[in-house]
Amino acid sequence: MVAFRKLPLWRRGTALGSICLAVALAVSALLVGAAEGAGPWTPLQRLPIAASQHVTVWKVVGNPSAPRDLAAATSRGVWVSSDDGQSWSSTSVTQFTWTVAFANSGADLYAGTDRAGVYRSADGGQSWKQANTGLRNLDIRAIATGPTAIVLGTQKGVYISGDGRAWEQAGLLTLSIGSVAIVADTPLGVVAGSDQLAQQDNLFRSLSVGTAAGWQALPGGDPGGSPVFAVAAGPVIKGGTIPPLLVGNLKGLYLSSDGGDTWQAQNLAGGAMWSVNAIAFDPDNPAVIYVGGDNGGSTGGGLQRTVNGGGAWGAFQHGLPSQEVTGLSALSTSPLTVLASVWNPLSRRGGSARDLDTTAPGPVVLSSSSGTPISVAVSPTPTPSPTPHRHHHAVAKRSSIPPGVLVVVAVVLILVAISLTLYLRRRRRRLDAEAPP
């Protein structure tokens, strides 16, 4: 302060104006941050990893039989929480992990890594064992669990298992499969999406996986063969036999209500055109669906919800730590629990959040799912081979306050600061002119 007082008046004026301008910009930034912090989403505790590690959180899931028990797939392995995400503990799985999935019963937890194959835990993630018998590729991109089978999407095709310990090749071996969904239990039906570029077809269905029936391309759900990033099947209403299907790709979102024979492009709220990376159905009501994605570093992504099976979508992202969504999952609780994982391109850190959706419609009566676990023909375990990682998209954050309001507030603050600076500079010139020669 003493040093500031010793400055000539005109220098003090210039410095004060610069300070006011900086304060105005800082306040504007705080307004944007406050806007994004408001809403139904509650950020979960950050992983206890240094920010300099730039950890990505790919997916967070909850145990169906113990919803407060969570597991997170990250670029630094698997982390678990027993207190609903208020704290996290590391596990013995420290490799880059694409995905995690609980068995339907919650008894087993599976993790898919990029170079070490599948890990399986029978105690909620406290201890792990590799489960790679029969796998010929150890880059596990996706895991789907059902009452009769566990299905893997790998860098080279689909694998299936009845117990999560031994695996059998199930086709599409020339494709990198980044998403899988179980659509029927007996016989096993699966929809699989490939995230490869320059493919004529990237979406496939088999209604009898593991047999000579093979796979059928579904171009209607992936026009032009765009890379597919997410595939999901909803629960089946009592009296029905076919689950609703959703596919997210580089161009948007597509819905099928007849098992994949026909598809309808979905119109997201606000004309959003971001690529869909994640989809989650309410496990108790197929009409309630959540989708999230990004726009490849252009204008940002977001998260939206429908409560009428895709008839209309609405923004559902207020309070998310970031708008670039990397993963979604939902738990059968009251109210419904939704878990989101995100990537913040500004801080270059991953995060996660939870929403208790009190406004979603309640459960409906569903068709029961049961069956005998499938048996598989086991092949020799392979030697792992290096695989490239996905790259993060640099996406700018968007505020949940109406953009016009933020712009007006920011402009007013900046104009006040500029006006003060100009006034002080004019006063300096007048003082200089009045000063004796």
XYZ file of C-alpha atoms in Angstrom:
437
model
C 0.000 0.000 0.000
C 2.863 2.395 0.820
C 4.490 1.706 -2.523
C 1.155 2.382 -4.249
C 0.801 5.775 -2.520
C 4.282 6.808 -3.674
C 3.257 6.424 -7.311
C 2.342 9.598 -9.301
C -1.409 10.220 -9.548
C -1.620 9.210 -13.204
C 0.173 5.922 -12.494
C -2.119 5.257 -9.547
C -5.126 5.873 -11.812
C -3.878 3.519 -14.481
C -3.098 0.820 -11.920
C -6.503 1.246 -10.252
C -8.268 0.980 -13.591
C -6.380 -2.203 -14.438
C -7.274 -3.662 -11.050
C -10.959 -2.825 -11.567
C -10.908 -4.443 -14.998
C -9.325 -7.606 -13.572
C -11.905 -7.684 -10.781
C -14.715 -7.317 -13.300
C -13.435 -10.236 -15.327
C -12.977 -12.347 -12.191
C -16.515 -11.599 -11.010
C -17.849 -12.559 -14.418
C -16.004 -15.862 -14.226
C -17.386 -16.483 -10.750
C -20.912 -15.853 -12.003
C -20.426 -18.476 -14.687
C -19.010 -20.933 -12.164
C -21.852 -20.310 -9.721
C -24.369 -20.896 -12.489
C -22.859 -24.262 -13.296
C -22.813 -25.255 -9.632
C -26.574 -24.791 -9.182
C -28.974 -27.632 -9.782
C -29.802 -31.223 -8.855
C -26.373 -32.794 -9.462
C -24.097 -33.234 -6.457
C -20.378 -33.672 -7.239
C -18.828 -36.732 -5.631
C -15.544 -36.468 -3.761
C -12.557 -36.180 -6.072
C -10.188 -39.116 -6.231
C -7.156 -38.555 -3.969
C -4.804 -38.211 -6.934
C -2.659 -35.157 -7.728
C -4.209 -32.790 -10.256
C -1.004 -32.994 -12.294
C -1.862 -36.632 -13.113
C -4.868 -35.492 -15.214
C -6.871 -38.597 -14.323
C -9.850 -39.473 -16.507
C -12.938 -41.023 -14.907
C -14.550 -43.160 -17.596
C -17.477 -44.600 -15.661
C -18.967 -44.831 -12.162
C -21.373 -47.635 -11.229
C -23.231 -48.681 -8.090
C -23.902 -52.112 -6.630
C -27.537 -53.079 -7.357
C -27.807 -54.827 -3.979
C -25.897 -52.147 -1.997
C -26.336 -48.790 -3.786
C -23.912 -46.895 -1.542
C -21.070 -49.120 -2.775
C -19.589 -47.510 -5.888
C -16.802 -48.400 -8.308
C -15.031 -46.091 -10.755
C -13.094 -46.965 -13.909
C -10.269 -44.474 -14.431
C -7.016 -43.959 -16.285
C -5.337 -44.854 -12.971
C -7.185 -48.098 -12.358
C -10.264 -48.995 -10.326
C -11.334 -47.018 -7.258
C -14.115 -47.988 -4.849
C -16.292 -46.199 -2.305
C -18.447 -47.631 0.471
C -20.056 -44.302 1.460
C -21.808 -43.175 -1.730
C -18.794 -41.369 -3.145
C -17.884 -39.307 -0.081
C -14.467 -40.979 -0.059
C -12.547 -43.274 -2.412
C -10.002 -46.054 -1.945
C -7.541 -47.405 -4.485
C -7.528 -51.092 -5.415
C -4.970 -53.555 -6.698
C -6.182 -52.852 -10.240
C -3.941 -49.922 -11.164
C -3.868 -50.307 -14.950
C -5.725 -47.993 -17.316
C -9.346 -49.175 -16.958
C -12.013 -48.461 -19.574
C -15.070 -49.759 -17.767
C -16.533 -51.448 -14.693
C -19.774 -53.404 -14.259
C -21.541 -55.181 -11.421
C -23.296 -58.481 -12.041
C -27.095 -58.197 -11.920
C -27.078 -59.677 -8.423
C -24.281 -57.389 -7.246
C -22.247 -60.397 -6.122
C -19.430 -59.873 -8.644
C -17.700 -56.789 -10.015
C -15.846 -56.776 -13.348
C -13.233 -54.350 -14.665
C -12.033 -54.043 -18.255
C -8.477 -52.765 -18.735
C -6.666 -51.665 -21.873
C -3.762 -54.150 -21.677
C -4.388 -56.615 -18.850
C -7.788 -57.996 -19.792
C -10.588 -58.616 -17.293
C -10.373 -58.425 -13.508
C -13.075 -59.947 -11.320
C -13.888 -59.194 -7.674
C -16.249 -61.172 -5.444
C -16.074 -58.750 -2.501
C -17.065 -55.393 -3.937
C -13.612 -54.485 -5.210
C -11.563 -55.177 -2.092
C -9.623 -57.967 -3.824
C -9.255 -58.869 -7.486
C -8.211 -61.734 -9.729
C -7.536 -61.734 -13.453
C -10.126 -63.665 -15.442
C -8.643 -63.950 -18.930
C -9.018 -67.627 -19.768
C -9.993 -67.858 -23.432
C -9.394 -64.201 -24.311
C -7.316 -63.565 -27.423
C -7.371 -59.815 -26.979
C -6.808 -58.056 -23.659
C -8.058 -54.562 -24.530
C -11.521 -54.672 -22.927
C -13.606 -51.712 -24.104
C -17.087 -52.620 -22.819
C -18.853 -55.009 -20.421
C -22.551 -55.933 -20.293
C -24.017 -58.234 -17.651
C -27.245 -60.236 -17.696
C -28.864 -63.153 -15.880
C -27.357 -65.741 -18.234
C -24.165 -64.157 -19.577
C -21.447 -61.540 -19.363
C -20.525 -59.956 -22.708
C -17.266 -58.178 -23.540
C -16.479 -55.723 -26.295
C -12.750 -55.843 -27.099
C -10.392 -54.284 -29.595
C -10.877 -57.452 -31.649
C -14.436 -58.608 -31.379
C -17.019 -59.871 -28.891
C -16.513 -62.454 -26.140
C -19.103 -64.162 -23.935
C -19.070 -66.037 -20.625
C -21.551 -67.683 -18.304
C -19.546 -67.167 -15.116
C -17.106 -64.312 -15.817
C -14.088 -66.600 -15.498
C -13.685 -68.261 -18.924
C -14.499 -66.668 -22.282
C -15.455 -67.728 -25.789
C -15.026 -65.795 -29.021
C -18.376 -64.683 -30.382
C -17.566 -62.929 -33.659
C -16.811 -59.488 -35.138
C -13.119 -60.271 -34.654
C -11.917 -57.681 -37.171
C -13.647 -54.808 -35.389
C -12.922 -52.737 -32.293
C -16.095 -53.090 -30.231
C -16.558 -50.132 -27.889
C -20.107 -50.823 -26.685
C -22.337 -53.852 -26.118
C -25.870 -54.417 -24.812
C -27.749 -57.616 -24.002
C -31.180 -57.645 -25.672
C -32.288 -61.238 -24.946
C -31.304 -63.840 -22.350
C -32.258 -67.198 -23.909
C -30.985 -67.547 -26.545
C -28.451 -64.816 -25.903
C -29.075 -61.703 -27.997
C -26.551 -58.858 -28.223
C -26.225 -55.526 -30.017
C -22.624 -54.358 -30.512
C -21.174 -51.065 -31.717
C -17.760 -50.469 -33.271
C -15.925 -47.174 -32.784
C -13.753 -47.580 -35.876
C -13.526 -44.976 -38.602
C -13.999 -45.596 -42.319
C -16.395 -48.499 -41.819
C -19.452 -49.136 -43.959
C -21.203 -50.647 -40.926
C -20.483 -50.111 -37.234
C -23.657 -51.446 -35.595
C -24.507 -55.168 -35.419
C -27.011 -57.567 -33.859
C -26.992 -61.270 -33.121
C -30.086 -62.966 -31.696
C -28.232 -66.197 -31.052
C -24.709 -65.281 -30.001
C -22.196 -68.097 -30.118
C -23.999 -70.051 -32.831
C -23.610 -70.207 -36.589
C -26.352 -67.582 -36.972
C -23.703 -64.858 -37.011
C -24.177 -61.080 -36.920
C -26.439 -58.772 -38.897
C -25.559 -55.152 -39.695
C -28.084 -52.540 -38.557
C -27.457 -49.540 -40.825
C -30.709 -47.856 -39.783
C -29.303 -47.235 -36.309
C -25.993 -45.952 -37.622
C -26.478 -44.090 -40.924
C -23.291 -43.815 -42.931
C -21.304 -46.099 -40.640
C -20.380 -43.440 -38.086
C -18.300 -44.586 -35.106
C -20.656 -45.914 -32.415
C -19.838 -44.773 -28.871
C -22.783 -46.097 -26.847
C -25.390 -48.858 -27.079
C -28.031 -49.515 -24.420
C -31.092 -51.730 -23.957
C -33.853 -50.839 -21.535
C -35.985 -53.104 -19.347
C -38.999 -54.889 -20.836
C -42.505 -53.977 -19.656
C -44.603 -56.909 -18.428
C -46.293 -58.633 -21.330
C -43.594 -57.504 -23.761
C -40.627 -59.374 -25.167
C -38.481 -56.705 -26.855
C -36.489 -54.035 -24.998
C -36.142 -50.491 -26.354
C -32.716 -49.836 -27.875
C -30.708 -46.633 -28.074
C -27.549 -46.041 -30.070
C -25.282 -43.017 -29.702
C -22.760 -42.202 -32.379
C -20.762 -39.368 -33.869
C -23.906 -37.947 -35.497
C -26.405 -38.216 -32.649
C -28.939 -40.583 -31.123
C -31.175 -43.305 -32.605
C -34.047 -45.258 -31.025
C -35.564 -48.638 -31.917
C -38.675 -50.138 -30.348
C -38.684 -53.334 -32.418
C -35.341 -54.869 -31.540
C -33.316 -53.014 -34.158
C -35.371 -53.613 -37.299
C -36.317 -49.932 -37.638
C -34.859 -46.779 -36.111
C -35.869 -43.183 -35.461
C -33.422 -40.297 -35.105
C -33.922 -38.463 -31.821
C -34.158 -34.673 -31.617
C -32.345 -33.501 -28.508
C -33.498 -30.341 -26.755
C -32.186 -27.055 -28.078
C -31.090 -28.676 -31.327
C -28.063 -30.196 -29.583
C -25.826 -31.937 -32.087
C -23.107 -33.349 -29.847
C -21.957 -36.932 -30.228
C -23.569 -39.248 -27.666
C -20.976 -41.046 -25.497
C -23.167 -42.461 -22.736
C -26.706 -43.801 -22.258
C -28.487 -45.021 -19.124
C -32.010 -46.423 -18.783
C -33.953 -46.311 -15.540
C -33.752 -50.018 -14.564
C -37.411 -49.865 -13.402
C -38.972 -47.818 -16.216
C -37.931 -47.960 -19.884
C -39.527 -44.566 -20.568
C -36.916 -42.765 -18.432
C -33.579 -42.426 -20.234
C -30.472 -40.282 -19.790
C -27.912 -39.472 -22.495
C -24.663 -37.531 -22.343
C -21.908 -36.538 -24.700
C -19.585 -33.882 -26.059
C -19.039 -31.939 -29.253
C -15.438 -32.791 -29.965
C -14.025 -29.561 -28.567
C -16.386 -27.227 -30.418
C -19.320 -25.855 -28.401
C -19.454 -28.326 -25.536
C -21.585 -31.312 -24.686
C -24.255 -31.909 -22.104
C -26.709 -34.298 -20.502
C -30.395 -34.723 -21.349
C -33.337 -36.775 -20.112
C -36.592 -38.111 -21.514
C -39.469 -39.370 -19.368
C -41.646 -40.562 -22.245
C -39.401 -42.987 -24.070
C -37.841 -40.467 -26.437
C -40.947 -38.475 -27.301
C -39.301 -35.332 -25.947
C -35.902 -34.544 -24.442
C -34.896 -31.867 -21.964
C -31.612 -30.530 -20.583
C -30.618 -32.244 -17.333
C -27.119 -30.978 -16.633
C -27.426 -28.235 -13.997
C -24.746 -28.703 -11.379
C -22.515 -31.101 -13.299
C -18.805 -30.443 -12.617
C -18.344 -30.282 -16.399
C -20.522 -30.689 -19.469
C -18.355 -33.261 -21.236
C -19.944 -36.537 -20.154
C -17.865 -39.731 -20.350
C -20.178 -42.220 -18.637
C -23.664 -42.735 -17.155
C -25.351 -45.373 -15.015
C -28.599 -45.649 -13.041
C -29.534 -47.513 -9.866
C -32.883 -48.896 -8.747
C -33.439 -46.740 -5.670
C -36.200 -44.455 -4.424
C -35.781 -41.842 -5.718
C -33.866 -43.040 -8.759
C -30.067 -42.612 -8.519
C -28.133 -41.493 -11.614
C -24.322 -41.435 -11.669
C -22.326 -39.418 -14.204
C -18.622 -39.242 -14.949
C -17.224 -36.166 -16.692
C -14.031 -34.694 -18.115
C -13.167 -31.041 -17.496
C -11.048 -29.741 -20.405
C -10.111 -26.569 -18.492
C -8.537 -28.302 -15.515
C -7.833 -31.470 -17.517
C -9.276 -33.596 -14.723
C -12.044 -36.135 -14.521
C -14.836 -36.058 -11.993
C -18.175 -37.590 -11.087
C -21.572 -36.577 -9.750
C -24.789 -38.058 -8.423
C -28.415 -37.047 -8.982
C -31.434 -38.280 -7.019
C -34.095 -37.787 -9.666
C -37.204 -36.928 -7.673
C -39.056 -35.737 -10.787
C -38.774 -38.952 -12.800
C -41.898 -41.133 -13.165
C -42.030 -44.094 -10.809
C -41.401 -47.789 -11.531
C -43.628 -49.832 -13.836
C -44.332 -53.563 -13.817
C -41.603 -55.343 -15.760
C -41.189 -58.721 -17.394
C -39.066 -61.072 -15.291
C -35.575 -61.991 -16.501
C -34.123 -65.384 -15.729
C -32.343 -68.311 -17.301
C -29.463 -70.741 -16.997
C -25.956 -69.282 -17.427
C -24.530 -70.143 -20.829
C -21.642 -72.567 -21.263
C -18.636 -71.595 -23.360
C -15.882 -73.281 -25.336
C -12.609 -72.038 -23.850
C -9.602 -71.032 -25.974
C -5.981 -70.562 -24.825
C -5.163 -67.312 -23.045
C -3.262 -64.869 -25.318
C -0.243 -62.633 -24.901
C -1.304 -58.996 -24.460
C -0.532 -56.547 -27.271
C -0.151 -52.732 -26.987
C -3.159 -50.664 -27.995
C -3.639 -46.906 -28.475
C -5.663 -44.840 -26.011
C -8.563 -42.605 -26.869
C -7.823 -38.895 -26.911
C -9.661 -36.365 -24.791
C -11.793 -33.735 -26.482
C -11.108 -30.139 -25.499
C -14.629 -28.916 -24.806
C -15.555 -25.457 -23.559
C -17.878 -25.331 -20.568
C -21.366 -23.909 -20.920
C -23.306 -22.171 -18.170
C -26.726 -23.207 -16.915
C -27.682 -19.488 -16.480
C -29.224 -18.092 -19.693
C -26.280 -16.918 -21.830
C -27.839 -13.465 -22.398
C -27.864 -12.698 -18.668
C -24.206 -13.628 -18.263
C -23.216 -11.532 -21.258
C -25.063 -8.457 -19.992
C -23.561 -8.720 -16.493
C -20.058 -9.233 -17.833
C -20.343 -6.357 -20.329
C -21.617 -3.942 -17.652
C -18.765 -4.793 -15.290
C -16.160 -4.431 -18.016
C -17.624 -1.099 -19.241
C -17.563 0.290 -15.700
C -13.904 -0.653 -15.360
C -13.019 0.839 -18.747
C -14.917 4.053 -17.973
C -13.062 4.455 -14.692
C -9.750 3.936 -16.455
C -10.560 6.522 -19.146
C -11.739 9.036 -16.523
C -8.547 8.719 -14.542
C -6.437 9.050 -17.669
C -8.300 12.242 -18.710
C -7.824 13.626 -15.198
C -4.117 12.858 -15.486
C -3.890 14.819 -18.758
C -5.759 17.776 -17.203
C -3.448 17.816 -14.204
C -0.442 17.704 -16.498
C -1.819 20.659 -18.481
C -2.499 22.713 -15.337
C 0.885 21.984 -13.820
C 3.382 24.912 -13.895
C 6.008 24.642 -16.637
